[in-house]
XYZ file of C-alpha atoms in Angstrom:
782
model
C 0.000 0.000 0.000
C 1.393 3.390 -0.961
C 1.970 6.112 1.598
C -0.723 8.199 -0.131
C -3.295 5.468 0.532
C -2.168 5.297 4.149
C -2.571 9.063 4.509
C -6.128 8.666 3.295
C -6.557 5.885 5.937
C -7.398 3.112 3.497
C -5.601 0.706 5.864
C -8.232 1.397 8.553
C -11.049 0.666 6.104
C -9.411 -2.602 5.037
C -8.853 -3.602 8.670
C -12.548 -3.027 9.371
C -13.544 -5.107 6.327
C -11.049 -7.862 7.276
C -12.808 -8.318 10.621
C -15.748 -9.845 8.738
C -13.609 -12.551 7.072
C -13.948 -16.192 8.169
C -10.500 -17.475 7.158
C -7.174 -16.204 8.445
C -5.801 -16.192 4.886
C -8.740 -14.054 3.700
C -8.103 -11.518 6.443
C -4.505 -11.261 5.318
C -5.590 -10.925 1.682
C -7.932 -8.030 2.535
C -5.286 -6.230 4.566
C -2.905 -6.468 1.604
C -5.447 -5.349 -1.009
C -4.133 -2.686 -3.355
C -6.367 -0.446 -5.484
C -6.318 -1.431 -9.144
C -5.718 1.114 -11.877
C -7.648 -0.984 -14.429
C -11.309 -0.103 -14.941
C -12.214 -3.661 -15.967
C -10.627 -5.200 -12.867
C -12.327 -2.656 -10.594
C -15.691 -3.462 -12.207
C -15.036 -7.190 -11.689
C -14.250 -6.685 -8.018
C -17.371 -4.589 -7.442
C -19.505 -7.126 -9.335
C -18.208 -9.955 -7.156
C -18.925 -7.912 -4.027
C -22.429 -7.214 -5.328
C -23.029 -10.904 -6.041
C -21.775 -11.809 -2.557
C -24.225 -9.265 -1.101
C -27.030 -10.819 -3.131
C -26.108 -14.320 -1.960
C -25.848 -13.390 1.716
C -28.697 -10.924 2.179
C -31.290 -11.706 -0.506
C -30.943 -15.368 -1.444
C -29.914 -16.454 2.055
C -26.742 -18.425 1.260
C -24.483 -18.999 4.261
C -20.806 -18.178 4.754
C -18.102 -20.782 4.204
C -17.015 -23.202 6.939
C -13.867 -22.198 8.769
C -10.724 -24.304 8.554
C -7.239 -23.703 9.873
C -4.303 -22.875 7.605
C -2.914 -26.127 6.172
C 0.707 -24.972 6.185
C 2.985 -27.579 4.621
C 0.804 -30.552 5.629
C -0.439 -31.168 2.062
C 3.089 -31.144 0.701
C 4.247 -33.590 3.402
C 1.267 -35.854 2.738
C 2.083 -35.902 -0.970
C 5.672 -36.918 -0.160
C 4.479 -39.842 1.970
C 4.523 -38.431 5.488
C 1.837 -39.406 7.928
C -0.311 -36.503 9.073
C -1.552 -36.041 12.615
C -5.170 -36.367 13.680
C -5.509 -32.580 13.765
C -4.013 -32.143 10.290
C -6.308 -34.778 8.790
C -9.355 -33.283 10.490
C -8.387 -29.890 9.084
C -8.134 -31.438 5.590
C -11.640 -32.861 6.083
C -12.826 -29.434 7.185
C -11.346 -27.978 4.007
C -13.189 -30.584 1.906
C -16.431 -29.827 3.768
C -15.967 -26.080 3.251
C -15.498 -26.589 -0.501
C -18.555 -28.837 -0.666
C -20.793 -26.496 1.323
C -19.645 -23.435 -0.635
C -20.219 -25.089 -4.018
C -23.704 -26.312 -3.134
C -24.691 -23.045 -1.466
C -23.935 -21.047 -4.622
C -25.225 -23.580 -7.138
C -28.484 -24.062 -5.242
C -29.767 -20.890 -6.942
C -30.496 -20.388 -10.638
C -30.402 -16.598 -10.361
C -28.534 -15.164 -13.391
C -27.242 -12.303 -11.226
C -24.656 -14.557 -9.536
C -22.893 -15.872 -12.641
C -19.539 -14.530 -11.427
C -19.756 -16.448 -8.151
C -20.864 -19.561 -10.008
C -17.869 -19.321 -12.320
C -15.582 -18.921 -9.309
C -17.018 -21.861 -7.357
C -17.106 -24.075 -10.469
C -13.384 -24.530 -9.826
C -14.039 -26.173 -6.445
C -13.281 -29.909 -6.254
C -14.256 -31.980 -3.222
C -14.332 -35.659 -2.263
C -17.270 -36.368 0.000
C -16.160 -39.981 0.495
C -12.723 -38.970 1.772
C -14.241 -36.238 3.920
C -16.641 -38.719 5.535
C -13.882 -41.342 5.845
C -11.700 -38.949 7.858
C -14.463 -37.658 10.128
C -15.807 -41.170 10.774
C -12.421 -42.630 11.680
C -10.896 -39.719 13.605
C -12.877 -38.541 16.610
C -10.629 -35.665 17.688
C -7.006 -34.606 17.827
C -6.152 -37.472 20.198
C -8.584 -40.300 19.413
C -9.301 -42.665 16.561
C -12.687 -44.373 16.489
C -12.922 -48.091 17.352
C -14.755 -48.595 14.051
C -11.910 -47.101 12.000
C -11.076 -50.672 10.946
C -12.206 -54.198 11.838
C -8.741 -55.060 13.106
C -8.626 -52.023 15.395
C -12.067 -52.872 16.730
C -10.993 -56.443 17.499
C -7.699 -55.349 19.134
C -9.452 -52.851 21.383
C -12.086 -55.402 22.294
C -9.327 -57.803 23.384
C -7.548 -55.014 25.282
C -10.715 -54.202 27.218
C -11.401 -57.864 27.943
C -7.836 -58.545 29.093
C -7.818 -55.416 31.230
C -10.963 -56.570 32.974
C -9.382 -59.982 33.676
C -6.238 -58.356 35.093
C -8.259 -56.052 37.334
C -10.356 -59.017 38.487
C -7.187 -60.959 39.361
C -5.695 -58.021 41.232
C -8.915 -57.344 43.088
C -8.111 -60.469 45.138
C -5.308 -58.455 46.708
C -7.785 -55.809 47.713
C -10.129 -58.184 49.508
C -7.900 -61.070 50.589
C -5.287 -61.560 53.267
C -2.743 -59.433 51.407
C -4.924 -56.364 51.819
C -3.005 -55.388 54.960
C 0.115 -54.853 52.821
C -1.563 -52.362 50.497
C -1.436 -48.588 50.877
C -4.758 -47.939 49.073
C -7.587 -50.206 48.139
C -7.317 -49.695 44.391
C -5.591 -51.004 41.269
C -3.525 -48.476 39.298
C -1.362 -48.339 36.163
C 2.337 -47.571 35.847
C 4.070 -47.638 32.466
C 0.990 -49.175 30.782
C 1.091 -52.093 33.249
C -1.417 -52.837 35.995
C 0.095 -52.655 39.523
C -0.981 -52.513 43.173
C 0.198 -49.861 45.693
C 2.119 -51.624 48.488
C 3.425 -50.121 51.698
C 7.184 -49.761 51.470
C 7.831 -51.877 54.593
C 5.889 -54.815 53.069
C 7.351 -54.711 49.569
C 8.988 -58.113 50.068
C 5.677 -59.618 51.143
C 4.252 -59.325 47.584
C 6.088 -61.337 44.939
C 6.446 -59.323 41.755
C 8.273 -56.493 40.002
C 8.591 -52.998 41.372
C 7.733 -50.410 38.695
C 7.659 -47.154 40.622
C 7.768 -45.501 44.027
C 5.877 -42.537 45.406
C 7.656 -39.247 46.025
C 7.407 -39.745 49.773
C 8.847 -43.251 49.468
C 6.015 -44.685 51.559
C 4.464 -46.552 48.619
C 5.901 -48.850 45.984
C 3.954 -49.973 42.919
C 4.396 -53.723 42.377
C 3.272 -55.851 39.443
C 2.414 -59.270 40.972
C 3.961 -62.312 39.278
C 0.587 -63.878 38.557
C -0.438 -61.005 36.235
C 2.962 -60.633 34.586
C 2.002 -62.748 31.581
C -1.290 -60.976 31.115
C 0.418 -57.569 31.326
C 2.927 -58.714 28.702
C 0.056 -59.798 26.491
C -1.605 -56.430 27.090
C 1.585 -54.647 25.999
C 1.634 -56.701 22.795
C -1.959 -55.706 22.090
C -1.131 -52.035 22.735
C 1.690 -52.239 20.214
C -0.684 -53.832 17.709
C -3.201 -51.049 18.397
C -0.578 -48.341 17.815
C 0.577 -49.964 14.576
C -2.987 -50.247 13.323
C -3.718 -46.599 14.145
C -0.551 -45.544 12.331
C -1.630 -47.620 9.324
C -5.057 -45.888 9.308
C -3.506 -42.437 9.520
C -1.003 -43.365 6.829
C -3.732 -44.454 4.409
C -5.773 -41.320 5.032
C -2.665 -39.156 4.619
C -1.892 -40.858 1.316
C -5.419 -40.050 0.046
C -5.033 -36.422 1.120
C -1.617 -36.248 -0.551
C -3.114 -37.431 -3.844
C -5.482 -34.429 -3.718
C -2.804 -31.871 -2.877
C -3.117 -29.829 -6.093
C -6.899 -29.840 -5.988
C -7.033 -28.922 -2.310
C -4.603 -26.047 -2.797
C -6.743 -24.818 -5.699
C -9.801 -25.087 -3.412
C -8.056 -22.966 -0.803
C -7.434 -20.202 -3.336
C -11.081 -20.234 -4.440
C -12.395 -20.257 -0.862
C -10.060 -17.409 0.103
C -11.370 -15.306 -2.778
C -14.993 -16.215 -2.043
C -14.529 -15.375 1.652
C -12.802 -12.106 0.722
C -15.746 -10.853 -1.329
C -18.221 -12.041 1.306
C -16.301 -9.994 3.893
C -16.350 -6.931 1.599
C -20.089 -7.449 1.087
C -20.711 -7.710 4.821
C -18.697 -4.541 5.465
C -20.778 -2.683 2.866
C -24.059 -4.035 4.239
C -23.347 -3.046 7.844
C -21.990 0.339 6.745
C -25.045 1.255 4.658
C -22.929 1.369 1.499
C -23.907 1.231 -2.184
C -22.171 0.111 -5.345
C -20.837 3.170 -7.202
C -20.841 3.497 -10.967
C -17.290 3.551 -12.322
C -15.757 5.384 -15.249
C -12.300 5.841 -16.693
C -12.748 9.508 -17.614
C -11.829 11.051 -14.258
C -15.410 12.032 -13.382
C -16.663 12.139 -9.776
C -20.263 12.632 -8.746
C -20.571 11.780 -5.059
C -24.125 12.093 -3.823
C -24.679 12.445 -0.084
C -21.390 10.794 0.764
C -20.002 10.503 4.287
C -16.531 9.586 5.443
C -16.641 5.860 6.366
C -14.655 6.388 9.567
C -17.182 8.877 10.975
C -20.249 7.896 12.984
C -22.921 7.336 10.348
C -25.594 8.713 12.688
C -23.783 12.020 13.235
C -21.942 12.604 9.940
C -23.499 15.212 7.630
C -23.674 13.890 4.032
C -21.743 15.888 1.424
C -22.190 15.941 -2.364
C -19.174 16.611 -4.617
C -18.725 16.715 -8.405
C -15.493 16.866 -10.391
C -14.160 16.162 -13.872
C -17.161 17.030 -16.019
C -17.416 20.829 -16.078
C -14.167 21.471 -14.225
C -11.016 19.503 -13.397
C -9.967 21.258 -10.172
C -12.165 22.178 -7.213
C -10.912 24.711 -4.639
C -12.743 24.330 -1.334
C -12.624 27.263 1.066
C -14.517 28.203 4.182
C -14.265 28.293 7.942
C -11.841 26.204 9.963
C -13.301 22.932 11.318
C -15.930 23.230 8.587
C -15.205 19.834 7.027
C -12.888 20.812 4.158
C -10.187 18.248 4.910
C -12.730 15.497 5.662
C -14.414 16.136 2.305
C -11.037 16.120 0.575
C -10.052 12.785 2.139
C -13.501 11.280 1.511
C -13.232 11.844 -2.251
C -9.833 10.172 -2.485
C -10.794 7.360 -0.122
C -13.962 6.586 -2.090
C -11.953 6.139 -5.301
C -9.462 3.833 -3.546
C -12.250 1.797 -1.911
C -14.046 1.274 -5.221
C -10.767 0.226 -6.867
C -10.397 -2.414 -4.120
C -13.936 -3.752 -4.674
C -15.509 -2.041 -1.656
C -18.895 -0.331 -1.720
C -18.983 3.267 -0.465
C -21.297 5.021 2.051
C -23.100 7.359 -0.343
C -26.421 7.820 -2.114
C -27.626 5.898 -5.163
C -26.305 7.221 -8.460
C -22.849 8.008 -7.087
C -20.167 7.881 -9.798
C -16.454 7.401 -9.196
C -13.419 7.253 -11.458
C -10.656 4.654 -11.551
C -7.401 6.617 -11.506
C -3.900 5.447 -12.366
C -2.804 7.051 -9.109
C -4.247 8.955 -6.163
C -1.783 11.428 -4.608
C -2.289 13.514 -1.518
C -0.554 16.037 0.687
C -2.634 16.291 3.834
C -1.923 17.395 7.382
C 1.207 18.267 9.290
C 4.079 16.116 7.988
C 6.777 17.592 10.232
C 9.583 15.104 10.945
C 12.019 15.711 13.810
C 14.094 12.622 12.956
C 14.724 13.828 9.387
C 15.104 17.457 10.481
C 12.171 18.535 8.283
C 9.801 21.402 9.067
C 6.148 21.341 8.102
C 6.847 23.490 5.066
C 9.792 21.308 3.990
C 7.733 18.148 4.288
C 4.957 19.668 2.171
C 7.442 20.703 -0.495
C 8.917 17.175 -0.639
C 5.400 15.761 -1.084
C 4.580 18.303 -3.790
C 7.826 17.466 -5.614
C 6.844 13.810 -5.663
C 3.313 14.601 -6.824
C 4.509 16.897 -9.621
C 6.948 14.221 -10.761
C 4.618 11.197 -10.661
C 1.078 12.524 -11.287
C -0.182 12.291 -14.847
C -3.284 12.736 -16.973
C -5.322 10.043 -15.239
C -4.350 11.004 -11.670
C -6.298 12.445 -8.762
C -4.392 14.985 -6.640
C -5.591 16.062 -3.183
C -3.776 18.944 -1.484
C -4.693 20.407 1.881
C -3.653 24.056 2.250
C -0.896 24.320 -0.400
C 1.745 26.944 0.309
C 1.148 26.878 4.040
C 3.867 27.171 6.667
C 5.682 30.088 5.050
C 5.192 33.746 4.103
C 1.554 34.142 2.913
C 2.454 36.096 -0.199
C 5.065 33.579 -1.275
C 2.786 30.723 -0.246
C -0.048 32.010 -2.475
C 2.328 32.362 -5.410
C 3.652 28.843 -4.834
C 0.106 27.402 -4.610
C -0.896 29.054 -7.901
C 2.229 27.688 -9.602
C 1.584 24.150 -8.337
C -2.071 24.217 -9.471
C -1.079 25.564 -12.885
C 1.492 22.796 -13.343
C -0.950 20.072 -12.309
C -3.652 21.491 -14.592
C -1.206 21.464 -17.512
C -0.520 17.782 -16.842
C -4.267 17.059 -17.185
C -4.742 15.928 -13.573
C -7.962 16.045 -11.619
C -7.701 17.588 -8.176
C -9.347 18.949 -5.054
C -7.568 21.627 -3.031
C -8.484 23.312 0.254
C -7.333 26.865 0.881
C -7.824 30.063 2.837
C -5.880 32.195 0.358
C -8.000 34.923 -1.270
C -5.575 35.113 -4.211
C -6.088 31.420 -4.869
C -9.875 31.862 -4.837
C -9.515 34.669 -7.406
C -7.168 32.479 -9.433
C -9.848 29.776 -9.658
C -12.253 32.321 -11.151
C -9.766 33.109 -13.891
C -9.175 29.499 -15.002
C -11.530 27.671 -17.351
C -11.310 24.193 -15.766
C -11.239 25.317 -12.115
C -14.169 25.911 -9.796
C -14.608 27.406 -6.342
C -16.552 25.722 -3.612
C -17.183 26.478 0.041
C -18.196 24.718 3.215
C -21.312 26.491 4.457
C -21.168 28.493 7.683
C -24.004 29.797 9.878
C -23.160 33.462 10.318
C -25.709 33.894 13.130
C -24.568 31.027 15.347
C -20.917 31.093 14.194
C -20.920 27.375 13.523
C -20.070 25.289 10.446
C -22.894 23.451 8.645
C -20.627 20.799 7.038
C -22.332 21.247 3.657
C -20.390 21.841 0.450
C -21.686 24.457 -1.953
C -20.049 24.525 -5.389
C -19.868 27.700 -7.434
C -18.669 30.326 -4.960
C -15.749 30.699 -2.538
C -16.281 30.823 1.193
C -15.091 33.192 3.846
C -12.650 31.868 6.431
C -14.629 33.583 9.220
C -11.524 33.255 11.392
C -12.188 36.401 13.415
C -15.854 35.500 13.916
C -14.864 32.062 15.176
C -12.315 33.661 17.533
C -15.132 35.693 19.065
C -17.231 32.555 19.451
C -14.329 30.750 21.147
C -13.929 33.539 23.717
C -11.149 35.764 22.399
C -11.674 39.296 23.789
C -13.748 41.486 21.502
C -11.206 44.328 21.624
C -8.500 41.945 20.422
C -10.673 40.765 17.534
C -11.509 44.352 16.542
C -7.841 45.290 16.665
C -7.121 42.351 14.352
C -9.758 43.589 11.916
C -8.153 47.019 11.860
C -4.876 45.467 10.751
C -6.505 43.940 7.667
C -5.927 45.733 4.395
C -8.881 47.531 2.861
C -8.816 45.129 -0.058
C -8.888 42.093 2.227
C -11.740 43.532 4.288
C -13.700 44.372 1.150
C -13.126 40.946 -0.342
C -14.189 39.159 2.858
C -17.292 41.347 3.189
C -18.267 40.637 -0.407
C -17.823 36.918 0.008
C -19.686 36.898 3.332
C -22.589 38.900 1.894
C -22.779 36.660 -1.154
C -22.723 33.603 1.080
C -25.483 34.927 3.328
C -27.619 35.840 0.288
C -27.094 32.403 -1.184
C -28.009 30.664 2.090
C -31.200 32.767 2.298
C -32.013 31.970 -1.341
C -31.447 28.269 -0.664
C -33.839 28.435 2.289
C -36.519 30.050 0.091
C -35.887 27.470 -2.627
C -36.250 24.587 -0.160
C -39.481 26.069 1.161
C -40.792 26.492 -2.393
C -39.867 22.931 -3.242
C -41.650 21.694 -0.109
C -44.833 23.562 -1.098
C -44.506 22.268 -4.647
C -44.109 18.685 -3.400
C -47.158 19.087 -1.160
C -49.353 20.317 -4.021
C -48.039 17.637 -6.344
C -48.997 15.026 -3.750
C -52.494 16.525 -3.468
C -52.842 16.565 -7.255
C -51.823 12.917 -7.438
C -54.422 12.086 -4.789
C -57.132 13.879 -6.791
C -56.071 12.092 -9.957
C -56.290 8.741 -8.189
C -59.760 9.588 -6.875
C -60.838 10.647 -10.370
C -59.508 7.429 -11.838
C -61.299 5.425 -9.149
C -64.568 7.248 -9.924
C -64.163 6.506 -13.631
C -63.649 2.814 -12.943
C -66.720 2.679 -10.706
C -68.765 4.490 -13.364
C -67.648 2.069 -16.060
C -68.445 -0.856 -13.804
C -71.995 0.349 -13.186
C -72.572 1.137 -16.861
C -71.415 -2.358 -17.766
C -73.708 -3.908 -15.141
C -76.687 -1.835 -16.344
C -76.142 -2.811 -19.967
C -75.815 -6.465 -19.016
C -79.062 -6.311 -17.044
C -80.845 -4.632 -19.952
C -79.647 -7.299 -22.377
C -80.812 -10.000 -19.997
C -84.300 -8.470 -19.688
C -84.642 -8.036 -23.466
C -83.462 -11.590 -24.118
C -85.811 -12.996 -21.485
C -88.867 -11.152 -22.792
C -88.015 -11.918 -26.397
C -87.794 -15.606 -25.596
C -91.140 -15.458 -23.748
C -92.805 -13.631 -26.645
C -91.467 -16.140 -29.153
C -92.779 -18.970 -26.995
C -96.300 -17.431 -26.834
C -96.325 -16.642 -30.575
C -95.336 -20.217 -31.276
C -98.318 -21.482 -29.268
C -100.661 -19.082 -31.080
C -99.332 -20.194 -34.472
C -99.920 -23.823 -33.487
C -103.576 -22.982 -32.708
C -104.158 -21.274 -36.072
C -102.700 -24.182 -37.979
C -105.913 -26.103 -37.205
C -108.456 -26.288 -40.015
C -111.315 -25.537 -37.666
C -111.071 -23.323 -34.616
C -113.276 -24.122 -31.672
C -114.468 -21.585 -29.176
C -111.963 -22.904 -26.628
C -109.136 -22.350 -29.160
C -110.176 -18.763 -29.606
C -110.278 -18.256 -25.820
C -106.859 -19.880 -25.560
C -105.463 -17.546 -28.271
C -106.858 -14.482 -26.491
C -105.336 -15.665 -23.224
C -101.917 -16.052 -24.888
C -102.251 -12.590 -26.427
C -102.999 -11.062 -23.024
C -99.974 -12.861 -21.525
C -97.749 -11.205 -24.096
C -98.675 -7.836 -22.572
C -98.209 -8.916 -18.962
C -95.123 -7.755 -17.137
C -94.301 -5.053 -19.697
C -94.197 -1.648 -18.033
C -95.686 1.282 -19.826
C -92.255 3.005 -19.785
C -88.883 2.025 -18.288
C -87.742 4.414 -15.670
C -84.202 5.644 -15.952
C -82.250 4.654 -12.832
C -79.248 6.621 -11.626
C -76.965 5.291 -8.840
C -75.308 7.781 -6.508
C -72.523 6.715 -4.085
C -73.601 7.023 -0.456
C -71.944 9.519 1.872
C -70.156 7.567 4.601
C -70.656 10.305 7.192
C -74.396 10.770 6.594
C -75.395 7.110 6.022
C -77.720 5.872 8.753
C -79.927 2.917 9.581
C -83.309 2.684 7.855
C -82.189 4.078 4.479
C -82.791 2.177 1.259
C -79.611 1.483 -0.677
C -78.467 -0.425 -3.739
C -75.854 -3.135 -2.960
C -73.408 -3.157 -5.893
C -71.898 -6.587 -5.160
C -75.366 -8.250 -5.185
C -77.116 -5.975 -7.748
C -80.083 -5.691 -5.363
C -81.733 -3.137 -3.085
C -81.839 -3.416 0.667
C -82.415 -1.526 3.918
C -79.520 -0.416 6.116
C -79.680 -2.039 9.574
C -76.493 -0.668 11.140
C -73.396 1.343 10.161
C -69.803 1.001 11.405
C -68.036 4.018 9.939
C -64.667 3.300 11.555
C -64.549 -0.105 9.795
C -66.082 1.227 6.549
C -68.844 -1.426 6.736
C -72.601 -1.616 7.059
C -75.191 -4.348 7.676
C -77.991 -4.402 5.077
C -81.220 -6.439 4.913
C -81.561 -7.730 1.327
C -84.754 -9.748 1.143
C -84.440 -12.466 3.771
C -80.662 -12.068 3.991
C -78.626 -9.930 6.364
C -75.520 -8.828 4.475
C -72.382 -7.124 5.831
C -70.620 -5.151 3.108
C -68.303 -2.210 2.560
C -69.848 1.270 2.485
C -68.004 1.916 -0.801
C -70.223 -0.784 -2.422
C -73.497 0.987 -1.434
C -75.402 3.494 -3.593
C -78.613 5.518 -3.400
C -81.043 4.610 -6.274
C -82.778 7.625 -7.862
C -85.699 7.120 -10.308
C -86.741 9.971 -12.574
C -90.116 10.386 -14.341
C -91.136 13.116 -16.709
C -94.731 12.763 -15.578
C -96.666 10.711 -13.039
C -98.264 7.550 -14.316
C -100.160 4.743 -12.694
C -97.716 2.649 -10.674
C -97.645 -1.052 -11.552
C -95.777 -3.473 -9.330
C -93.885 -6.019 -11.382
C -91.979 -8.882 -9.801
C -88.853 -9.372 -11.856
C -86.452 -12.044 -10.597
C -82.938 -11.617 -11.908
C -81.191 -14.578 -13.362
C -78.944 -16.415 -10.932
C -75.415 -15.104 -11.202
C -72.417 -17.339 -11.545
C -70.029 -16.608 -8.716
C -66.620 -18.071 -7.904
C -66.845 -21.201 -5.806
C -63.956 -20.067 -3.607
C -62.989 -17.003 -1.596
C -59.322 -15.946 -1.396
C -58.490 -14.190 1.913
C -54.683 -14.301 1.625
C -53.066 -11.046 2.736
C -56.105 -9.789 4.747
C -56.249 -9.078 8.465
C -58.502 -11.197 10.661
C -61.145 -8.417 10.870
C -61.255 -7.834 7.086
C -61.276 -11.595 6.452
C -64.378 -11.968 8.660
C -66.234 -9.277 6.687
C -65.224 -10.765 3.317
C -66.313 -14.242 4.505
C -69.810 -13.021 5.447
C -70.217 -11.192 2.121
C -69.043 -14.233 0.195
C -71.419 -16.583 2.039
C -74.395 -14.270 1.419
C -73.571 -13.986 -2.282
C -73.137 -17.757 -2.513
C -76.562 -18.298 -0.894
C -78.204 -15.900 -3.341
C -76.561 -17.782 -6.216
C -77.767 -21.114 -4.848
C -74.362 -22.633 -4.073
C -74.323 -25.676 -1.759
C -70.592 -26.046 -1.173
C -67.848 -23.401 -1.286
C -64.146 -23.171 -0.543
C -62.466 -20.462 1.600
C -58.696 -19.979 1.241
C -57.227 -18.437 4.411
C -53.691 -19.883 4.422
C -51.811 -21.345 7.373
C -49.774 -18.460 8.826
C -50.334 -17.751 12.530
C -53.874 -19.143 12.483
C -55.588 -15.835 13.349
C -57.334 -15.507 9.971
C -58.455 -19.148 10.091
C -59.870 -18.647 13.605
C -61.782 -15.523 12.501
C -63.252 -17.404 9.492
C -64.317 -20.369 11.625
C -65.945 -17.999 14.142
C -68.084 -16.519 11.313
C -68.961 -20.008 10.016
C -69.918 -21.194 13.498
C -72.409 -18.355 13.987
C -73.791 -18.154 10.421
C -77.400 -19.498 10.302
C -77.089 -20.926 6.761
C -73.878 -22.919 7.281
C -74.646 -26.620 7.697
C -71.045 -27.781 8.333
C -67.430 -26.960 7.601
C -64.086 -28.762 7.687
C -60.410 -28.212 6.866
C -59.175 -29.324 3.460
C -57.792 -32.803 2.912
C -54.611 -33.766 1.091
C -54.852 -32.264 -2.421
C -57.495 -29.699 -1.311
C -55.100 -27.331 0.434
C -55.044 -29.047 3.850
C -55.096 -26.627 6.823
C -54.821 -23.587 4.565
C -58.372 -24.125 3.200
C -61.831 -24.599 4.757
C -64.612 -26.443 2.857
C -68.102 -25.111 3.742
C -71.421 -26.872 3.142
C -74.442 -24.529 2.972
C -78.052 -25.287 3.899
C-alpha cells in the first residue's frame, strides 16, 4: 500500500472489512489489497462484491465453513509423510468447506450470480474422503474403534484382558494381602497394571517394582501372577498403535493425492470469503455500489466519510471532472474541508479495491492510475524537516509522478511560510498540475487562490457552508462560490476578547476587508435563497402530492362508473333476451292454434289468453335509474340502498363508519358489506303515471366457488367471509371453498368464528390432502 493510501486511511477501512472474514488467509488478503488502476478489474471486483451481497442478504446463502491454515501438511502428505489427527481433520474441514460453498452457490439459478458460479465451479471436493476422515478420527487425540475391523478387534481384546487383570488383582484388595496395600485400588504404571504396596511390606508381595511414590512410603508392584497378562496387554497395545498408524497413513496418502486440488480449493475459498467480507462490510456500513468510469469524473451524492459515525456525519455531495477539473474548497476552519477532501480520495481507492462506499444511489467514481495527496502536518524531527519542507517534498513527488489520469488532493498548499510567497507557490503548483491534465481537489484560505480559480476555465470554487448567526459550520459543500474563512468571527465565538478581535480587523488591508465582506454577503444571500428554494420545493411537493391524490380519486370514480354502466347494460340485455324468448314462446303457441283447419271456441279463448300474456309484465315506460354513491358520514340505519356486489336493493340495519362497513337487509338475507359498495337509487319520471308493481327475478349469477383471503387481516377476512357466504346463498351454491392460508392461524380462527355463527352454514371442515389441507376450509351450505 502506498503512503498516499495510508494518509487517506485506506488501511483502517481494510482492517474493518477484514474483521468480517472467516479465514485467516482471507483476512490477510484483505489487509494487503491494493487499489487497481484498471477499470475492468475494478468493475469485476465490485460485481463480485455485489453478487456476494445478493447471496448473503437476498438469497440467504451462508458463509463458508472455517478451517485452519494447512501450512505444509499437504506437501508432506504428498511426499508420503503421515499426518496427525488434527491435520487430517483440518483437511476434512477444508473438503467440507469446498462442498458447502459449491452447493450453497449452485443451489440458486439466479442469473445475477454468474460470477460467483464461475468462481465456485473450480471447487473440487471428495465427500467420500471427507466422511472417511471424520468417521475414523474422533478428535485430535482419538481414533474411532470402528476405524477398521482389526482395530475394533484389538481394542475389544484389550478391554477384555484389562478386565481380567483387574479381576485378578482385586483379590489383593479383599484377601489376606490387603493389609500390605497402601490404598484399596488397582492403578497403572508404564501401561502395566500394579498394586500400591506399603514400602515396609514390599517383600511380602512377589512381583516387580515399577515405581515408588515421592514420599517413598508406597511402591507400585506388578504381581507375578499377572505378569504374563500384562505382557500380552503390551503386545496388544503395540498392535493397536501400529494399526492406528496404518489408518492415519492411508488417510494421509489419500489427502496427498489431492494436494493440487485442495490447494486450488483454498485459493477459491479465500477469494470467495474475501468478497463475502467486503459485502458484509458494505451491508453493515449502509454502502452502495458506485458506478465507475475511466474519464476522471466524480459525482458523489450524499457521501459521508466511512470512519465517521454514520448517525452524526453530515452527508456531502461533490462533483469533479465534467465541467471542471480542479475544485478549490474554502470556508471556515473545522468546517469539514479536509474530511471532504479525504472522503473523495478514499472513495476512489475503496471502489478500486472492490468495496462499496457510504453514499447515495447514483454516485459515480473514477478509476485513476494514481491517487496522490498532501494532507496534514508532515513535520519530521528525525529527518530534520519542518512542516513546510515536508509539504514541499510531497509536492515534488506529486509533480513528478502525477499524470493525466491522476487524482491529486492537497490540503492548504503553500502553508507554513510567508503568505504572499505561499499564495504564489500554490498558484504555480495548481497551474502545473492542470497542464498535466490531472484532476484535483484543493483546500485553501488564500483569497488570491480563490480569485485564481475564477480566472481558469477548468477550475471551480466551492465552500463549506457556515451559519453566520450562530458562528458554527454546517458541514455542507456548496459549489460555485468561494467561502469566507470567518476566522475572526470564530475567535469571538471561542472567547477571544472582543477588543482583540476588533484590533485584528483594523490590521486587515482595505482590499482584504472588502473581499471578505463581499464573500460573506454573497454567502449569506445564497443561504437565504437556498432556504426560500427549499421552502418552495416543499410547497410544490405538497401540491403535487395533493394533485396525485385527486387524480387517483378521479380514476377510481371513472372505474366505478364504467363498472356500473357495464352492469346496467348487461341487465338490460338480460331483460330483453328474457322477454323476447317469452314472446317467441307465446307466438309459437298461437301459431300452433291457427294451424288447425277448424277453430273451436276454446281455441279462440286460448289464443286471447296467450295474447294477453304477451302484454303482462311489460311496463308502460322504463324508468331511468341513476346510482349515486352514499356519503359515509351521513349514512344511517333505515335508508334504502343499492348493494353493488349483489345488484339488489336493501335496507340499512347498522353502520360502522370506523370499519367502513354496514349491515344491510336484502330480502331475507342480512348482508355485511363495505360502504363503498353501497349506492342511493334515484328514479326519474317526466310525468306521473299509474304505478304497476312487477316482480322481476334476476337470473342467478355465476359466482366463484372459492374465496381468497390471503393477505387480509382477521377483521377484514371476517367481513369478506360473510359477504361471500351471502352472495353464494343468493346464487344457490351448496358447497364453497375459503382460502385463508396457514400463517399464525388468526385468519383461520376468525373465518371459523363466522362459520360457526352463520345461520345458513350446515357444516365446515379443513381441506384434505390435495385440497389445500389446513390452509383451506370447505363449507357446506343449507
